[in-house]
Amino acid sequence: LLGCFRLVISPQLSAHGVREEPQFVTVRAGENVILGCDVAYPLNGQPYVVEWFKFGVPIPFFINFRFYPPHVGPEYAGRASLHGKSSLRIEKVRSDDQGWYECKVLMLEQQYHTFHNGSWVHLTVNAPPNFTDTPPQYVEAKEGGSITLSCVASGNPKPSVSWIREGIEPCVLRNTTQPGRTDRGAYTCRAYSIQGEVVHTTRLLVQGPPFIVSPPQNLTVNISQDAKLDCLAEAYPGNLTYTWFWEDDNVFFKNGLRDRVSILVDGSLIIGGVKPEDAGRFTCSPSNSLGQPPSAWAQLTVQYPARVKDMPPAIYVAIGLPGFIRCPVDANPPVTLVKWTKDGNPLRIEKYPGWSQMEDGSIHVAEVTEDSLGTYTCMPYNALGSEGWSAPTPLVLKDPPKFSIVPGGEYRQEAGRELVIPCAAEREFPYPNITWRKVGKPSKSKHNVLPTGSLQFKSLGKEDHGEWECVATNVATSITASTHLQVFGTSPHAPANVHAAVSTTWVNMSWEAGYDGGFEQTFSVWYGHLGPHDWLSMSVPAGQTWLVVPGLEPQTAYQFSVLAQNKLGTGPFSEVVTVNTLVFPISTPEPLVLLTPPRCLTANRTQQGVLLMWIPPANHTAPIERYVMEFRLGERWDILDDTIPAGETELLARDLIQVTSLMYIHCFIRRQSC
């Protein structure tokens, strides 16, 4: 600014031809200051006029002549006065007083250079930061809406303005934002300069549903103690109501619990005198009628002494079969000991041959006889003790159920046809109950158990294929009879036991064939990179249950699955196997030689049977585990022997049908078919 003024203002000459340099004065806002005025001529007794100008204002704001009251502009009224003969005193300096000032002294009796007296003064007013615009102390906003927080400060030098959240976390705050519940809290605007600092705090209140700041924690208490589950929530507006649920029921609607619970103002749930039945999941849900209420849950565990629960009125055991004399224990922590009495006397199990006590306290009887007759009581214990003896319970001997009709070993039927598999039990009172169950994966098809106990399929489906068990049950025990159901005329079943032998650039897949649906089946191996990918497939030669997949990338994850198909269609994919190919070794490995088939299989008829002989494979890189010999009559291959030791090279097959048959042998390495 000084350089600028030197360009536009010509300095006045003094009596000696050179005017004094400008003065620079610095003062703090609110203080008093004197702006000096240089005069080249004596003022004693001579009439003169003193004028003060502020740069940018065309007329003087202060004029003083002799004894007359000075003329003062409105901005300086009450603050400006003459100091000495021509200097100016300004009281309570303000920030807007800053700038260039010029004084002029008019010598009324001088005839030359009358306006060459005076000088320039630059006044700098240092002011601490001061806010000129701040947001209100409290600001409300709806969650997901918009809000503006504006903060403007003035001062000299110009202050820097920053925002601080919650007093400790510096933040970059956009003036316009979409507030969420995490944005709530105190925001402090700070204006700072070397002259000082000022702060202004605004608390942002975000209207929205509550959020839980202190969720309930899993709690374990002993029986009869009080339990407290915390659930502190915050929200604006804060008209919170808390609802607690036991499992899916409101705690005030659950019998046995509603009279012992209370909810505190802070959301905590108090359960007085807990009972074992109170154990379970408790869920807290605070609400202020805005949005979807949140929820949080915790598990309440109740510990109590061991007790007998639901002791039956009689203990039934099957005579002549293994049996159990059970004590229905309910305990937390787990039971550690169960004592028994028989006919009012302590039961000494060691006196009864074949009797033993199980870990759960039950008595196992190897063979039930009349020695088991009697009246029994039991008392369980855990770390907290026991609630006492059970009620006396008599033991009753019963004959086990007996099958009058058992199903055959195997049934073979075409899909879509009807089939009835017989099963019946002897009709003695009380009558045994007949049920059927499928071993392994349950069947979803429609099947019925007839009043006679037989199993009826009105329309056989593929999922009905497999092992079935007929179960006859009376009050003492259950017996089972099993059968195999073969449903043909379907697509193949999924291959099982899929394995992968991994190398750097290839994987040797092997599997066990599922049921072929009654027709010859073939396989294909599907594979691809782990993750989203397009599956590739390779066909497997007929009759083979292994395949080498070449051309893979080293040190890469792949997924594999096997698919079977016959003339009726494809079956389901096998399980998906994930493997990682190996890393290339640093040293050059010896060439890998895959296992080749056994050689020169011959068959010679002898008086004892057919003597089969062969020569081991020419090449293999790992020890042979065993040989498997298969044969077929027609299209189906069956296993003749799958446990031939690796060192054997011949097998005597006895009792073969006198029909020309085909033989096939293959071997296993490290449990992989090859």
XYZ file of C-alpha atoms in Angstrom:
674
model
C 0.000 0.000 0.000
C 2.823 2.402 0.823
C 4.373 1.912 -2.600
C 1.001 2.491 -4.193
C 0.520 5.765 -2.368
C 3.943 6.966 -3.354
C 2.882 6.595 -6.956
C -0.334 8.575 -6.712
C 0.474 11.169 -4.044
C 3.232 13.729 -4.509
C 5.036 14.457 -1.243
C 4.910 18.127 -0.164
C 8.064 20.060 0.383
C 9.061 21.531 3.718
C 10.515 24.957 4.159
C 13.816 23.423 3.356
C 12.397 21.820 0.160
C 11.912 18.206 1.477
C 8.863 16.881 3.338
C 9.217 14.429 6.227
C 8.676 10.691 5.526
C 5.250 9.211 6.437
C 4.729 7.913 9.941
C 3.540 4.399 10.739
C 1.573 3.854 13.902
C 0.260 0.534 15.266
C -2.362 0.272 17.979
C -4.626 -2.445 19.366
C -8.356 -2.049 18.960
C -9.974 -0.375 21.951
C -6.874 1.582 22.926
C -6.111 5.304 22.401
C -3.654 6.648 19.804
C -2.059 9.975 18.817
C -1.390 10.725 15.167
C 1.433 13.276 14.908
C 1.407 16.217 12.488
C 4.674 17.863 11.295
C 4.596 21.726 10.987
C 7.512 23.585 9.423
C 6.603 27.072 10.748
C 6.127 28.295 14.310
C 2.503 28.469 15.318
C 2.937 30.798 18.294
C 0.394 33.561 18.035
C -0.344 33.038 14.382
C -3.822 32.087 13.249
C -4.008 28.653 11.587
C -6.447 25.916 10.717
C -5.790 22.196 11.318
C -7.477 19.715 8.963
C -7.325 15.911 9.117
C -8.246 13.729 6.142
C -8.646 9.987 5.807
C -7.580 8.620 2.467
C -10.523 7.881 0.256
C -12.767 10.506 1.872
C -12.768 13.833 -0.097
C -13.612 16.098 2.831
C -11.812 16.422 6.163
C -13.357 14.571 9.097
C -11.707 16.886 11.643
C -11.308 20.714 11.430
C -10.033 22.902 14.264
C -9.672 26.725 14.281
C -8.459 28.603 17.290
C -10.907 28.600 20.161
C -13.902 27.418 18.197
C -15.283 23.932 18.839
C -13.769 21.549 16.298
C -15.812 20.001 13.502
C -15.765 16.180 13.854
C -17.237 13.682 11.401
C -19.903 11.265 12.670
C -17.542 8.248 12.565
C -15.187 9.962 15.006
C -17.687 11.904 17.096
C -16.774 11.726 20.758
C -13.493 9.986 19.965
C -11.333 12.523 18.048
C -9.726 15.600 19.623
C -6.727 17.894 19.044
C -3.569 16.900 20.825
C -1.053 19.709 21.202
C -1.238 22.211 18.393
C -1.913 19.970 15.377
C -1.721 16.238 16.306
C -4.907 14.151 16.501
C -5.962 11.960 19.426
C -8.367 9.081 18.698
C -9.851 7.233 21.643
C -11.185 3.685 21.666
C -9.748 2.880 18.275
C -11.851 0.599 16.107
C -10.824 -1.816 13.373
C -12.362 0.353 10.669
C -10.169 3.260 11.778
C -7.247 1.598 10.043
C -5.854 3.434 6.997
C -3.880 6.447 5.729
C -4.365 9.845 7.414
C -3.170 13.274 6.239
C -2.968 16.419 8.302
C -2.858 19.874 6.759
C -2.051 23.125 8.600
C -3.240 26.340 6.951
C -1.198 29.402 8.014
C -3.685 32.239 7.584
C -1.118 35.121 7.639
C 1.475 33.478 5.398
C 1.460 34.478 1.757
C 3.281 31.519 0.241
C 3.214 27.731 0.440
C 0.391 27.831 2.904
C -0.530 24.201 2.401
C 2.943 22.764 2.559
C 2.652 22.160 6.293
C 1.428 18.729 7.435
C 2.254 15.030 7.068
C 0.981 11.518 6.266
C 0.373 8.870 8.937
C -0.608 5.218 8.417
C -2.633 3.737 11.273
C -2.601 -0.048 11.707
C -5.256 -1.396 14.071
C -4.545 -4.858 15.398
C -7.770 -6.581 16.443
C -8.275 -10.022 17.974
C -10.572 -12.408 16.081
C -14.248 -11.648 16.343
C -17.178 -13.617 14.953
C -19.409 -11.794 12.531
C -21.594 -14.804 11.730
C -22.140 -17.971 13.774
C -24.781 -20.728 13.791
C -27.226 -20.940 16.709
C -26.203 -22.692 19.888
C -28.525 -25.605 19.049
C -29.346 -26.735 15.516
C -31.957 -29.366 14.706
C -31.855 -31.467 11.550
C -33.697 -34.504 10.254
C -31.675 -37.582 9.519
C -30.928 -37.706 5.797
C -31.986 -34.087 5.293
C -29.635 -31.136 4.809
C -28.123 -28.604 7.190
C -25.813 -25.580 6.863
C -23.373 -24.494 9.562
C -21.731 -21.162 8.694
C -18.975 -19.459 10.715
C -17.340 -16.126 9.680
C -14.759 -14.169 11.701
C -12.979 -10.818 11.318
C -9.823 -9.392 12.865
C -6.416 -7.986 12.025
C -4.508 -9.899 10.913
C -7.227 -11.957 9.279
C -7.832 -15.013 11.473
C -7.872 -18.604 10.242
C -11.128 -20.469 10.877
C -11.357 -24.198 11.639
C -13.910 -26.622 13.036
C -13.406 -29.045 15.917
C -15.826 -31.855 16.717
C -16.539 -32.935 20.290
C -13.622 -30.851 21.539
C -10.847 -33.226 20.525
C -11.323 -34.464 16.984
C -10.279 -32.054 14.225
C -12.663 -32.225 11.312
C -13.157 -30.787 7.875
C -16.783 -29.734 7.922
C -18.713 -29.036 4.791
C -21.025 -26.110 5.196
C -23.822 -28.160 3.671
C -24.137 -31.818 4.573
C -26.699 -34.602 4.998
C -26.605 -35.370 8.701
C -26.830 -38.876 10.034
C -27.021 -40.066 13.602
C -23.220 -40.321 13.776
C -22.959 -36.614 12.918
C -24.721 -35.515 16.065
C -22.743 -33.758 18.776
C -20.879 -30.541 19.518
C -19.142 -28.649 16.717
C -16.778 -25.832 17.718
C -15.764 -23.059 15.348
C -12.306 -21.644 16.221
C -10.970 -18.356 14.850
C -7.267 -17.829 15.541
C -4.563 -15.231 14.870
C -1.500 -13.922 16.691
C -3.848 -11.453 18.371
C -5.793 -14.259 20.059
C -8.605 -16.678 19.429
C -12.354 -17.019 19.897
C -14.506 -20.143 19.834
C -18.185 -20.796 19.321
C -19.852 -24.158 19.953
C -22.982 -25.388 18.242
C -24.641 -28.645 19.204
C -26.167 -30.521 16.284
C -29.319 -32.450 17.186
C -30.251 -35.046 14.551
C -33.862 -36.152 14.550
C -34.150 -39.872 13.862
C -34.769 -43.294 15.327
C -32.785 -44.323 18.417
C -29.480 -46.101 18.297
C -28.207 -48.363 21.057
C -24.972 -47.180 22.658
C -24.823 -49.810 25.423
C -26.324 -53.118 24.221
C -27.112 -55.964 26.615
C -24.335 -58.459 27.305
C -24.579 -62.210 27.833
C -25.166 -62.879 31.508
C -24.891 -65.929 33.772
C -26.599 -65.905 37.189
C -27.486 -68.478 39.807
C -31.045 -69.477 40.530
C -33.010 -67.079 42.803
C -30.628 -64.176 42.105
C -31.722 -60.969 40.402
C -30.535 -60.352 36.846
C -29.951 -56.995 35.172
C -29.595 -56.561 31.412
C -28.526 -53.093 30.203
C -29.852 -51.378 27.110
C -28.944 -47.689 26.884
C -30.064 -45.846 23.759
C -29.771 -42.283 22.516
C -32.044 -40.377 20.185
C -33.445 -36.965 19.368
C -36.153 -36.357 20.313
C -35.398 -38.296 23.471
C -38.900 -39.503 24.348
C -37.673 -43.098 24.454
C -39.706 -46.143 25.353
C -38.052 -49.548 25.809
C -39.624 -52.903 24.977
C -38.049 -56.205 26.029
C -38.749 -59.635 24.563
C -38.004 -63.139 25.821
C -37.407 -65.126 22.644
C -40.342 -63.777 20.569
C -42.717 -62.840 23.421
C -43.040 -59.510 25.201
C -41.737 -60.074 28.733
C -44.957 -58.622 30.173
C -47.031 -61.144 28.212
C -45.098 -64.252 29.267
C -46.574 -66.239 32.097
C -44.196 -66.821 34.970
C -42.049 -63.841 33.973
C -44.285 -60.775 33.780
C -44.704 -60.504 37.560
C -40.934 -60.514 38.155
C -39.666 -58.043 35.542
C -39.360 -54.251 35.474
C -37.846 -51.814 32.971
C -35.870 -48.848 34.313
C -35.755 -45.355 32.827
C -32.355 -46.058 31.261
C -33.759 -49.119 29.471
C -32.295 -51.746 31.799
C -34.331 -54.898 32.419
C -34.498 -56.239 35.975
C -35.548 -59.872 36.494
C -36.219 -60.737 40.102
C -35.504 -64.199 41.470
C -34.525 -65.890 38.224
C -35.740 -69.406 37.514
C -34.260 -72.051 35.206
C -37.154 -71.430 32.814
C -36.019 -67.800 32.409
C -32.915 -68.843 30.480
C -32.978 -67.754 26.854
C -32.530 -64.828 24.527
C -33.653 -61.402 25.723
C -34.051 -58.668 23.097
C -34.221 -54.930 23.760
C -35.943 -52.544 21.322
C -35.975 -48.765 22.051
C -38.338 -46.476 20.156
C -39.134 -42.765 19.840
C -41.797 -43.195 17.120
C -39.349 -42.188 14.345
C -38.194 -44.752 11.798
C -37.541 -48.418 12.429
C -36.612 -49.175 16.060
C -33.256 -50.939 16.470
C -32.793 -54.064 18.570
C -30.033 -55.898 20.417
C -30.105 -59.195 22.267
C -28.183 -61.133 24.865
C -28.353 -64.649 26.235
C -29.332 -65.199 29.853
C -27.909 -68.374 31.374
C -29.297 -69.607 34.687
C -27.242 -71.955 36.833
C -29.039 -74.217 39.274
C -28.454 -77.423 41.245
C -28.984 -80.706 39.446
C -32.569 -81.931 39.499
C -34.715 -84.761 38.170
C -37.232 -83.562 35.626
C -40.159 -85.534 34.209
C -39.358 -88.908 35.762
C -41.659 -91.435 34.033
C -44.242 -93.307 36.134
C -42.597 -96.594 35.102
C -39.342 -97.733 33.526
C -39.886 -100.253 30.714
C -37.054 -102.503 29.549
C -37.039 -105.383 27.081
C -36.259 -108.725 28.672
C -33.308 -110.541 27.150
C -31.959 -107.401 25.412
C -29.628 -104.620 26.495
C -31.475 -101.904 28.389
C -31.064 -98.590 30.154
C -32.389 -97.344 33.482
C -32.336 -93.613 32.912
C -32.431 -90.684 35.302
C -33.821 -87.637 33.391
C -31.380 -85.038 34.676
C -31.654 -81.276 34.244
C -28.543 -79.433 35.422
C -26.471 -76.328 34.746
C -23.527 -76.653 35.128
C -23.494 -80.270 33.884
C -24.119 -83.168 36.190
C -21.072 -84.696 37.868
C -22.631 -87.578 39.840
C -25.870 -89.572 40.006
C -26.729 -91.735 43.024
C -29.264 -94.569 42.795
C -31.395 -96.582 45.184
C -33.208 -99.830 44.480
C -36.104 -100.827 46.681
C -35.057 -98.125 49.165
C -31.433 -99.257 49.523
C -28.328 -97.753 47.904
C -27.723 -99.464 44.551
C -24.332 -101.157 44.325
C -23.857 -101.739 40.613
C -20.774 -103.892 41.048
C -22.967 -106.651 42.497
C -24.879 -107.019 39.230
C -22.912 -108.668 36.401
C -23.101 -106.715 33.152
C -24.312 -103.522 34.826
C -22.403 -100.242 34.425
C -23.063 -96.559 34.952
C -22.785 -94.200 31.984
C -21.335 -90.681 31.991
C -24.817 -89.151 32.159
C -25.598 -91.245 35.258
C -27.830 -93.788 33.493
C -27.434 -97.497 34.258
C -26.631 -99.764 31.314
C -27.760 -103.368 31.622
C -26.025 -105.710 29.172
C -28.906 -108.232 29.271
C -32.136 -107.522 31.068
C -33.275 -110.312 33.441
C -35.596 -110.505 36.406
C -32.714 -109.196 38.563
C -33.610 -105.763 37.176
C -37.054 -105.780 38.789
C -37.501 -103.249 41.580
C -38.331 -99.634 42.431
C -35.676 -97.070 41.625
C -34.896 -93.512 42.703
C -32.008 -91.291 41.565
C -30.352 -88.114 42.864
C -28.139 -86.071 40.474
C -25.392 -83.667 41.584
C -23.483 -80.842 39.931
C -21.152 -78.095 41.185
C -24.109 -76.339 42.866
C -25.446 -79.452 44.586
C -28.723 -81.310 44.128
C -32.428 -80.618 44.505
C -33.059 -84.095 45.942
C -34.272 -87.552 45.088
C -36.628 -88.413 42.280
C -39.984 -90.003 42.936
C -39.832 -93.823 43.290
C -40.328 -95.464 39.889
C -40.941 -99.192 39.332
C -39.114 -101.085 36.589
C -41.367 -103.204 34.340
C -40.131 -106.062 32.143
C -41.596 -106.279 28.649
C -41.002 -108.557 25.721
C -39.375 -106.760 22.785
C -41.427 -106.373 19.621
C -41.111 -109.100 17.000
C -41.444 -108.917 13.252
C -44.012 -111.217 11.756
C -43.055 -110.057 8.253
C -39.682 -108.535 7.334
C -38.867 -106.798 4.053
C -36.691 -108.541 1.501
C -33.038 -107.682 1.127
C -33.507 -105.747 -2.120
C -36.299 -104.384 -4.289
C -35.855 -103.229 -7.870
C -38.530 -101.189 -9.594
C -38.810 -98.675 -12.404
C -39.330 -94.996 -11.641
C -42.953 -93.872 -11.726
C -44.283 -97.327 -10.820
C -46.032 -98.327 -7.602
C -44.231 -100.436 -5.001
C -45.232 -101.885 -1.624
C -42.508 -103.191 0.705
C -43.994 -105.454 3.391
C -43.250 -105.170 7.077
C -45.375 -106.215 10.082
C -44.955 -106.899 13.779
C -46.685 -109.407 15.997
C -49.909 -107.957 17.372
C -49.472 -108.092 21.111
C -50.803 -105.479 23.518
C -49.744 -102.765 23.558
C -49.353 -102.979 19.808
C -45.910 -102.057 18.455
C -45.721 -98.912 16.371
C -44.353 -99.365 12.833
C -42.425 -96.513 11.182
C -40.099 -96.281 8.176
C -37.003 -94.135 7.679
C -34.569 -93.635 4.830
C -30.910 -93.997 5.694
C -28.851 -90.941 4.812
C -30.584 -88.153 2.904
C -34.351 -88.204 3.650
C -36.729 -88.818 0.768
C -39.101 -86.010 -0.194
C -41.334 -88.207 -2.315
C -44.848 -89.222 -1.360
C -44.847 -92.514 0.525
C -47.241 -93.967 3.086
C -47.065 -96.476 5.903
C -50.080 -98.758 5.555
C -52.012 -99.920 8.652
C -50.320 -103.295 8.287
C -46.906 -101.610 8.549
C -45.945 -101.959 4.880
C -44.297 -99.075 3.025
C -46.197 -97.881 -0.041
C -44.803 -95.832 -2.934
C -47.531 -94.747 -5.339
C -45.033 -93.342 -7.822
C -41.367 -94.109 -7.268
C -38.946 -91.257 -7.669
C -35.199 -91.021 -8.056
C -34.779 -89.818 -4.470
C -36.432 -93.020 -3.171
C -33.364 -94.993 -4.226
C -31.278 -96.185 -1.276
C -31.434 -97.960 2.080
C -34.711 -98.051 4.035
C -35.374 -99.282 7.578
C -38.608 -100.609 9.062
C -38.711 -99.758 12.777
C -41.004 -101.548 15.251
C -41.287 -99.843 18.649
C -43.039 -100.698 21.900
C -42.734 -99.156 25.349
C -39.506 -101.044 26.030
C -37.368 -100.846 22.892
C -37.172 -100.665 19.096
C -36.054 -103.185 16.502
C -35.212 -102.563 12.841
C -35.191 -104.464 9.564
C -33.477 -102.939 6.530
C -33.814 -103.296 2.774
C -32.263 -101.744 -0.304
C -34.510 -100.084 -2.875
C -33.133 -99.762 -6.390
C -35.072 -97.344 -8.590
C -34.027 -97.728 -12.214
C -35.061 -95.783 -15.275
C -33.659 -92.492 -13.974
C -30.730 -90.227 -14.660
C -27.561 -91.145 -12.721
C -26.955 -90.269 -9.105
C -24.172 -87.860 -8.145
C -20.607 -89.234 -7.932
C -19.235 -89.441 -4.391
C -15.876 -89.289 -2.576
C -14.280 -86.956 -5.085
C -10.506 -86.610 -4.602
C -7.813 -84.580 -6.339
C -4.087 -85.352 -6.569
C -2.380 -82.030 -7.284
C 0.753 -81.160 -9.230
C 2.074 -77.892 -10.691
C 0.183 -77.920 -13.994
C -2.226 -80.851 -13.705
C -4.690 -82.456 -11.302
C -5.592 -86.139 -11.209
C -9.299 -86.417 -10.316
C -10.861 -89.635 -8.998
C -14.298 -90.480 -7.624
C -16.756 -93.255 -6.819
C -19.574 -93.733 -9.288
C -23.088 -93.273 -7.984
C -25.977 -95.493 -9.026
C -26.278 -95.376 -12.813
C -30.090 -95.301 -12.884
C -30.190 -98.673 -14.630
C -28.251 -97.594 -17.717
C -24.598 -97.279 -18.612
C -23.259 -93.937 -17.429
C -20.346 -91.782 -18.462
C -18.641 -88.935 -16.665
C -17.243 -85.494 -17.362
C -14.987 -83.382 -15.176
C -15.839 -79.683 -14.845
C -13.303 -77.150 -13.586
C -12.376 -73.481 -13.467
C -10.535 -70.824 -11.482
C -11.732 -70.134 -7.953
C -14.230 -67.269 -7.940
C -16.521 -66.102 -10.756
C -15.523 -68.031 -13.873
C -16.760 -69.960 -16.871
C -16.655 -73.705 -16.279
C -14.632 -75.900 -18.627
C -15.296 -79.611 -19.044
C -13.448 -82.738 -20.128
C -15.075 -86.037 -21.067
C -13.988 -89.206 -19.261
C -13.418 -92.434 -21.241
C -16.133 -95.037 -20.745
C -15.750 -97.228 -17.667
C -13.151 -94.939 -16.100
C -13.547 -93.174 -12.731
C -10.442 -90.996 -12.918
C -9.091 -88.315 -15.207
C -5.975 -86.179 -15.434
C -6.768 -82.508 -16.145
C -3.665 -80.934 -17.758
C -2.713 -77.415 -18.798
C -3.316 -75.699 -15.453
C -1.479 -72.675 -14.082
C 0.990 -73.205 -11.220
C 0.181 -71.854 -7.752
C -3.471 -71.204 -8.685
C -6.748 -72.113 -6.968
C -9.151 -74.272 -9.012
C -12.565 -75.806 -8.413
C -13.543 -79.256 -9.706
C -16.801 -81.193 -9.911
C -17.837 -84.420 -11.619
C -21.027 -84.890 -13.625
C -22.571 -88.246 -14.591
C -24.972 -88.854 -17.464
C -26.784 -91.727 -19.122
C -29.234 -91.978 -21.989
C -31.989 -90.427 -19.843
C -30.013 -87.303 -19.011
C -27.511 -85.873 -16.584
C -27.520 -86.347 -12.847
C -26.596 -83.751 -10.223
C -23.046 -82.472 -9.936
C -20.838 -83.991 -7.303
C -19.476 -81.959 -4.439
C -17.154 -79.134 -5.503
C -13.508 -79.711 -4.594
C -11.164 -76.715 -4.299
C -7.416 -77.255 -4.688
C -4.289 -75.155 -5.234
C -1.786 -76.221 -7.856
C 1.798 -76.437 -6.659
C 4.639 -73.980 -7.150
C 7.291 -74.821 -9.718
C 10.315 -76.228 -7.840
C 13.525 -74.236 -7.989
C 15.524 -77.256 -9.128
C 14.535 -79.199 -12.210
C 12.558 -82.277 -11.092
C 12.782 -85.671 -12.652
C 10.184 -86.198 -15.387
C 6.876 -87.323 -13.885
C 5.634 -90.639 -15.195
C 1.938 -91.383 -14.671
C 0.849 -94.859 -13.673
C 0.216 -97.117 -16.657
C -2.279 -100.011 -16.598
C -1.373 -103.506 -15.442
C -0.178 -105.626 -18.371
C -0.839 -109.004 -19.942
C -3.960 -110.048 -18.029
C -4.615 -113.769 -18.746
C -7.241 -116.237 -17.533
C -6.696 -120.034 -17.319
C -9.376 -122.512 -16.263
C -8.331 -124.954 -13.546
C -10.153 -127.525 -11.423
C -10.297 -125.061 -8.518
C -11.515 -122.118 -10.637
C -10.168 -119.559 -13.062
C -6.564 -118.495 -12.468
C -6.036 -114.829 -13.381
C -2.461 -113.584 -13.851
C -0.973 -110.210 -14.847
C 2.234 -108.170 -14.923
C 2.566 -104.945 -12.839
C 2.459 -101.547 -14.579
C 5.598 -100.617 -16.475
C 5.820 -97.067 -15.041
C 4.712 -95.511 -11.776
C 6.189 -92.784 -9.548
C 4.624 -93.850 -6.248
C 4.105 -97.221 -4.544
C 1.080 -99.215 -5.655
C -1.432 -99.544 -2.823
C -3.591 -102.403 -4.128
C -5.181 -103.999 -7.201
C -8.904 -104.185 -7.995
C -10.292 -106.964 -10.208
C -13.612 -106.347 -11.972
C -15.729 -108.523 -14.254
C -18.937 -108.222 -16.195
C -21.692 -110.266 -17.755
C -23.253 -107.933 -20.262
C -22.836 -104.189 -19.788
C -22.524 -103.883 -16.018
C -19.123 -104.110 -14.329
C -18.971 -105.639 -10.849
C -16.091 -105.964 -8.405
C -14.624 -109.411 -8.042
C -11.989 -108.418 -5.457
C -10.868 -104.923 -4.452
C -8.285 -105.831 -1.777
C -5.584 -107.604 -3.804
C -2.199 -106.760 -2.179
C 0.253 -104.749 -4.265
C 2.779 -107.604 -4.294
C 0.345 -110.147 -5.801
C 0.208 -110.805 -9.549
C -2.407 -113.595 -9.655
C -5.895 -114.351 -8.324
C -7.910 -117.586 -8.241
C -11.576 -116.849 -9.018
C -13.907 -119.588 -7.757
C -17.594 -120.320 -8.428
C -17.763 -118.380 -11.704
C -20.772 -118.953 -13.963
C -19.864 -121.087 -16.972
C -20.372 -118.201 -19.378
C -17.722 -116.259 -21.206
C -16.934 -113.174 -19.106
C -14.720 -110.125 -19.477
C -12.137 -109.255 -16.865
C -10.665 -105.827 -16.099
C -7.987 -104.938 -13.564
C -6.765 -101.596 -12.340
C -4.645 -100.424 -9.437
C -4.564 -97.654 -6.865
C -1.736 -95.335 -5.906
C -2.049 -93.438 -2.649
C -5.765 -94.098 -2.660
C -6.218 -92.558 -6.095
C -7.568 -94.618 -8.963
C -5.191 -94.734 -11.895
